[in-house]
Short mmCIF file of C-alpha atoms in Angstrom, two decimals:
data_model
loop_
_atom_site.label_atom_id
_atom_site.label_comp_id
_atom_site.label_asym_id
_atom_site.label_seq_id
_atom_site.Cartn_x
_atom_site.Cartn_y
_atom_site.Cartn_z
CA MET I 1 -51.59 -19.44 -13.42
CA ASP I 2 -54.27 -21.50 -11.73
CA LEU I 3 -54.56 -20.54 -8.03
CA SER I 4 -56.49 -23.60 -6.87
CA PHE I 5 -53.31 -25.11 -5.42
CA THR I 6 -50.50 -23.98 -3.13
CA TYR I 7 -46.80 -24.63 -3.70
CA ARG I 8 -44.11 -24.51 -1.02
CA GLU I 9 -40.42 -25.40 -0.92
CA TYR I 10 -38.46 -26.66 2.10
CA PRO I 11 -34.64 -26.56 2.38
CA PRO I 12 -32.88 -29.86 3.11
CA PRO I 13 -31.13 -30.43 6.45
CA GLU I 14 -27.41 -29.68 6.52
CA SER I 15 -26.52 -33.37 6.19
CA LEU I 16 -28.30 -33.62 2.81
CA ARG I 17 -27.30 -30.35 1.16
CA GLN I 18 -24.72 -32.08 -1.00
CA TYR I 19 -27.42 -34.32 -2.47
CA VAL I 20 -30.81 -32.55 -2.22
CA LYS I 21 -31.47 -29.07 -3.61
CA SER I 22 -34.90 -28.76 -2.01
CA PHE I 23 -38.11 -30.52 -1.06
CA TRP I 24 -41.43 -29.21 -2.32
CA VAL I 25 -45.11 -29.73 -1.69
CA PHE I 26 -48.17 -28.70 -3.62
CA GLU I 27 -51.71 -29.22 -2.45
CA PRO I 28 -55.20 -28.23 -3.58
CA THR I 29 -56.75 -25.29 -1.76
CA THR I 30 -60.52 -25.42 -2.22
CA SER I 31 -61.25 -27.85 -5.02
CA ALA I 32 -58.71 -29.37 -7.37
CA PRO I 33 -58.83 -28.12 -10.98
CA ALA I 34 -60.33 -30.46 -13.53
CA GLU I 35 -56.96 -30.83 -15.23
CA LEU I 36 -53.51 -29.27 -14.96
CA ARG I 37 -50.53 -29.69 -17.23
CA PHE I 38 -47.21 -30.68 -15.70
CA SER I 39 -44.58 -29.70 -18.22
CA PRO I 40 -41.12 -29.21 -16.69
CA ILE I 41 -38.41 -27.85 -18.96
CA PRO I 42 -35.21 -29.98 -18.84
CA ASP I 43 -32.59 -28.41 -16.58
CA GLY I 44 -30.22 -31.25 -15.68
CA PHE I 45 -31.62 -31.90 -12.20
CA PRO I 46 -33.23 -35.27 -11.38
CA GLY I 47 -36.07 -35.60 -8.91
CA MET I 48 -38.66 -37.74 -7.19
CA ILE I 49 -42.43 -37.39 -6.90
CA PHE I 50 -44.75 -38.89 -4.25
CA GLN I 51 -48.43 -38.82 -5.16
CA LEU I 52 -50.15 -38.76 -1.77
CA GLY I 53 -53.78 -39.04 -2.88
CA GLU I 54 -55.55 -42.40 -2.90
CA GLN I 55 -55.48 -42.45 -6.70
CA PRO I 56 -52.60 -41.31 -8.97
CA ALA I 57 -52.96 -37.69 -10.08
CA PHE I 58 -50.15 -37.76 -12.65
CA HIS I 59 -50.89 -39.21 -16.09
CA ASP I 60 -48.95 -39.37 -19.33
CA THR I 61 -50.32 -37.75 -22.47
CA GLY I 62 -52.23 -40.94 -23.21
CA LYS I 63 -53.94 -40.46 -19.80
CA ASN I 64 -52.29 -43.58 -18.39
CA PRO I 65 -51.56 -43.22 -14.65
CA MET I 66 -47.94 -42.73 -13.57
CA PRO I 67 -46.58 -44.85 -10.69
CA PRO I 68 -47.68 -43.51 -7.26
CA VAL I 69 -44.01 -42.76 -6.50
CA PHE I 70 -41.46 -42.29 -9.26
CA VAL I 71 -37.90 -41.08 -9.79
CA PHE I 72 -36.98 -39.12 -12.89
CA ARG I 73 -33.47 -38.57 -14.22
CA SER I 74 -31.96 -35.73 -16.25
CA SER I 75 -33.69 -35.59 -19.62
CA LEU I 76 -32.95 -33.85 -22.92
CA THR I 77 -36.60 -33.49 -23.92
CA ARG I 78 -39.58 -31.83 -22.30
CA ARG I 79 -41.98 -34.34 -20.78
CA GLN I 80 -45.71 -33.62 -20.89
CA MET I 81 -47.94 -34.94 -18.11
CA LEU I 82 -51.47 -34.26 -16.96
CA LEU I 83 -52.78 -33.92 -13.39
CA SER I 84 -56.32 -34.54 -12.25
CA GLY I 85 -58.11 -35.45 -9.03
CA ASP I 86 -56.30 -35.12 -5.70
CA ILE I 87 -53.01 -33.41 -6.62
CA THR I 88 -51.49 -33.55 -3.10
CA THR I 89 -47.85 -34.16 -3.96
CA LEU I 90 -44.49 -34.25 -2.21
CA GLY I 91 -41.40 -33.91 -4.38
CA VAL I 92 -37.64 -33.67 -4.26
CA TYR I 93 -35.15 -31.74 -6.38
CA PHE I 94 -31.86 -33.65 -6.32
CA TYR I 95 -28.45 -32.49 -7.43
CA PRO I 96 -27.34 -34.04 -10.75
CA SER I 97 -25.39 -37.04 -9.39
CA ALA I 98 -27.99 -38.13 -6.83
CA ILE I 99 -29.55 -41.05 -8.74
CA ARG I 100 -26.46 -43.14 -8.05
CA THR I 101 -25.37 -41.60 -4.75
CA VAL I 102 -28.81 -41.94 -3.14
CA PHE I 103 -30.33 -44.99 -4.83
CA GLY I 104 -27.19 -46.95 -5.66
CA PHE I 105 -27.74 -47.75 -9.33
CA ASP I 106 -26.48 -46.20 -12.55
CA ALA I 107 -28.69 -43.51 -14.05
CA LYS I 108 -28.03 -44.97 -17.52
CA GLU I 109 -29.92 -48.12 -16.43
CA MET I 110 -33.18 -46.18 -16.52
CA ALA I 111 -34.52 -47.09 -19.95
CA GLU I 112 -37.14 -44.37 -19.56
CA ASP I 113 -36.75 -40.95 -17.97
CA CYS I 114 -39.05 -42.06 -15.12
CA LEU I 115 -38.96 -45.22 -13.01
CA GLY I 116 -41.37 -46.40 -10.32
CA PHE I 117 -39.92 -46.34 -6.80
CA ASP I 118 -41.46 -49.76 -6.12
CA LEU I 119 -39.03 -51.18 -8.71
CA ILE I 120 -36.04 -49.34 -7.23
CA CYS I 121 -36.60 -50.02 -3.52
CA PRO I 122 -39.38 -52.63 -3.19
CA LYS I 123 -38.63 -53.31 0.49
CA ASP I 124 -38.96 -49.64 1.48
CA TYR I 125 -41.76 -48.55 -0.83
CA GLN I 126 -44.95 -49.37 1.07
CA THR I 127 -43.73 -48.37 4.53
CA LEU I 128 -42.39 -45.05 3.30
CA ILE I 129 -45.47 -44.00 1.35
CA ASP I 130 -47.79 -45.11 4.19
CA ASP I 131 -45.80 -42.92 6.59
CA LEU I 132 -45.90 -39.93 4.24
CA ARG I 133 -49.66 -40.22 3.75
CA ARG I 134 -50.19 -40.45 7.51
CA LEU I 135 -48.01 -37.46 8.39
CA GLN I 136 -48.56 -33.75 7.70
CA ASN I 137 -46.16 -31.09 6.45
CA PRO I 138 -43.36 -30.46 7.40
CA GLN I 139 -43.13 -33.83 9.20
CA ARG I 140 -43.33 -35.49 5.79
CA VAL I 141 -40.16 -33.71 4.73
CA LEU I 142 -38.39 -34.76 7.93
CA ARG I 143 -39.39 -38.39 7.40
CA LEU I 144 -38.16 -38.34 3.82
CA ALA I 145 -34.89 -36.64 4.80
CA GLN I 146 -34.34 -39.34 7.41
CA TYR I 147 -34.86 -42.03 4.78
CA PHE I 148 -32.45 -40.43 2.30
CA GLY I 149 -29.82 -40.03 5.02
CA LYS I 150 -29.99 -43.75 5.71
CA ARG I 151 -29.76 -44.62 2.00
CA ILE I 152 -26.70 -42.41 1.54
CA GLU I 153 -24.95 -43.95 4.55
CA GLU I 154 -25.42 -47.40 3.01
CA ASN I 155 -24.14 -46.31 -0.40
CA THR I 156 -20.44 -46.19 -1.28
CA ALA I 157 -20.74 -44.28 -4.58
CA ASP I 158 -18.12 -41.57 -5.08
CA SER I 159 -19.49 -38.71 -7.20
CA ARG I 160 -16.66 -36.20 -6.67
CA LEU I 161 -15.45 -36.18 -10.28
CA VAL I 162 -18.93 -35.63 -11.69
CA ASP I 163 -19.80 -33.05 -9.03
CA ILE I 164 -16.69 -30.99 -9.84
CA ALA I 165 -17.40 -31.20 -13.57
CA VAL I 166 -21.04 -30.19 -13.11
CA SER I 167 -20.04 -27.28 -10.88
CA LYS I 168 -17.64 -25.94 -13.52
CA ILE I 169 -20.24 -26.35 -16.29
CA LEU I 170 -22.90 -24.52 -14.27
CA GLN I 171 -20.52 -21.73 -13.26
CA ALA I 172 -19.66 -21.20 -16.93
CA LYS I 173 -23.37 -21.27 -17.84
CA GLY I 174 -22.63 -24.08 -20.26
CA GLN I 175 -20.03 -22.05 -22.15
CA VAL I 176 -17.20 -24.51 -21.72
CA GLN I 177 -15.49 -26.71 -24.26
CA LEU I 178 -15.09 -30.40 -23.47
CA PRO I 179 -11.29 -30.49 -24.14
CA GLU I 180 -10.87 -27.59 -21.71
CA LEU I 181 -12.92 -29.43 -19.09
CA LEU I 182 -10.95 -32.65 -19.56
CA LYS I 183 -7.68 -30.78 -19.13
CA THR I 184 -8.90 -29.09 -15.94
CA LEU I 185 -10.09 -32.38 -14.46
CA ALA I 186 -7.05 -34.35 -15.70
CA VAL I 187 -9.20 -37.21 -17.01
CA SER I 188 -9.76 -38.86 -20.37
CA GLU I 189 -12.89 -38.25 -22.43
CA ARG I 190 -13.85 -41.93 -22.09
CA SER I 191 -13.51 -41.81 -18.29
CA LEU I 192 -15.59 -38.64 -17.92
CA GLU I 193 -18.27 -39.98 -20.25
CA ARG I 194 -18.47 -43.21 -18.25
CA HIS I 195 -18.92 -41.27 -15.01
CA PHE I 196 -21.58 -38.99 -16.51
CA LYS I 197 -23.54 -41.97 -17.84
CA GLN I 198 -23.35 -43.65 -14.43
CA TYR I 199 -24.34 -40.65 -12.32
CA ILE I 200 -26.42 -38.45 -14.62
CA GLY I 201 -27.51 -40.70 -17.47
CA ILE I 202 -26.34 -38.50 -20.37
CA ASN I 203 -22.90 -37.73 -21.80
CA PRO I 204 -20.87 -34.61 -20.90
CA ASN I 205 -21.41 -32.83 -24.23
CA ALA I 206 -25.17 -33.24 -23.98
CA TYR I 207 -25.11 -31.95 -20.40
CA ILE I 208 -23.05 -28.91 -21.45
CA ARG I 209 -25.56 -28.10 -24.20
CA LEU I 210 -28.44 -28.51 -21.78
CA CYS I 211 -26.86 -26.16 -19.23
CA ARG I 212 -26.11 -23.55 -21.89
CA PHE I 213 -29.71 -23.69 -23.08
CA HIS I 214 -31.07 -23.36 -19.56
CA ALA I 215 -28.86 -20.35 -18.82
CA ALA I 216 -30.02 -18.70 -22.05
CA LEU I 217 -33.62 -19.56 -21.15
CA GLN I 218 -33.40 -17.35 -18.07
CA ASP I 219 -32.49 -14.36 -20.25
CA VAL I 220 -35.39 -15.14 -22.56
CA ARG I 221 -37.69 -15.41 -19.55
CA ASN I 222 -36.33 -12.31 -17.80
CA LEU I 223 -36.13 -10.31 -21.04
CA SER I 224 -32.73 -9.03 -19.96
CA TYR I 225 -31.77 -8.79 -23.66
CA ASP I 226 -33.92 -6.98 -26.20
CA ASN I 227 -33.71 -9.58 -28.97
CA LEU I 228 -32.90 -13.24 -29.57
CA THR I 229 -29.83 -12.52 -31.68
CA ARG I 230 -28.08 -10.89 -28.73
CA ILE I 231 -28.95 -13.84 -26.50
CA ALA I 232 -27.68 -16.28 -29.14
CA TYR I 233 -24.30 -14.56 -29.45
CA ALA I 234 -24.00 -13.96 -25.69
CA TYR I 235 -24.19 -17.72 -25.08
CA GLY I 236 -21.88 -18.76 -27.89
CA TYR I 237 -24.43 -19.96 -30.45
CA ALA I 238 -23.33 -19.59 -34.07
CA ASP I 239 -26.39 -17.54 -34.94
CA GLN I 240 -30.03 -16.98 -34.04
CA SER I 241 -31.22 -19.95 -36.12
CA HIS I 242 -28.90 -22.31 -34.21
CA PHE I 243 -30.17 -20.95 -30.91
CA ILE I 244 -33.82 -21.37 -31.94
CA ARG I 245 -33.18 -24.99 -33.01
CA GLU I 246 -31.55 -25.77 -29.66
CA PHE I 247 -34.36 -24.02 -27.80
CA LYS I 248 -36.98 -26.08 -29.62
CA LYS I 249 -35.02 -29.30 -28.99
CA PHE I 250 -35.01 -28.85 -25.22
CA SER I 251 -38.27 -26.97 -24.62
CA GLY I 252 -40.45 -28.29 -27.41
CA ILE I 253 -41.40 -24.79 -28.57
CA SER I 254 -39.76 -21.71 -30.08
CA PRO I 255 -38.52 -18.83 -27.88
CA LEU I 256 -41.30 -16.54 -29.11
CA LYS I 257 -43.95 -19.17 -28.37
CA PHE I 258 -42.42 -19.67 -24.94
CA LEU I 259 -42.65 -15.93 -24.22
CA LYS I 260 -46.25 -15.87 -25.41
CA ASN I 261 -47.13 -18.76 -23.08
CA GLU I 262 -45.41 -17.00 -20.16
CA ALA I 263 -47.23 -13.76 -20.87
CA GLU I 264 -50.58 -15.53 -21.00
CA ALA I 265 -49.82 -17.40 -17.73
CA LEU I 266 -51.00 -20.75 -19.06
CA SER I 267 -51.80 -23.55 -16.65
CA ASP I 268 -48.42 -25.29 -17.01
CA LEU I 269 -46.89 -25.64 -13.57
CA GLN I 270 -43.94 -23.36 -14.30
CA VAL I 271 -42.73 -23.73 -10.70
CA PHE I 272 -40.99 -26.88 -11.90
CA SER I 273 -38.69 -24.93 -14.19
CA SER I 274 -38.25 -21.81 -12.10
CA THR I 275 -35.06 -19.77 -12.12
CA ASP I 276 -34.25 -20.32 -8.44
CA ARG I 277 -33.85 -24.09 -8.55
#
């Protein structure tokens, strides 16, 4: 892992704990590395990134700059981005339903996984980013928390159904059948799917599969099982081949390749897919 930057997380204030999992900051220490890879593994949590340098540090794989501030929703594929220059960044980990509860629009309306904040809240964009660039940590976090609190007060979205469903899926580590979930929630499949598309952007079955993968990923990472077959059966996969296919779908690589990358401590910013999120 490259040590030319520091990473720190800040808990949200009590008033935001239903919506925000944590705030985070990473900054260069001495000199920024020539290039870092930002490669978060999908985990079902949306987020927001503020690039606080004068020029965008985040670029797509074609080296096109990302918007200075962007929101990203839950994704089923691993996004690859590159960082260069001034990597001073403030970010937010939201809980799954936050796209609609905080910003007031349906997550399914995001044609891409990422959307520039200037398109979401054009009236607030410039003032907010100017304030964040002027302030220092942790005052930046306080300013951002204040802004989110105001947005939530103005929003009338009711995410209770989705929040309960997500909680049950996470508690079961993705090992829950949709009919069982529908019966517990006393809702129709069409109704639950509509709510998931509005608040999370993907359907319930896809979210269940994603959560099961991510739970299994922690055992692969922690090596708490001595082979992949045991992990596959422990998480309800039909066999090892099925598990490997699912792993590749969500992470982009095989479990063995993932372990090799972890062991070699490659420059991917693994903090963005850490086990304590």
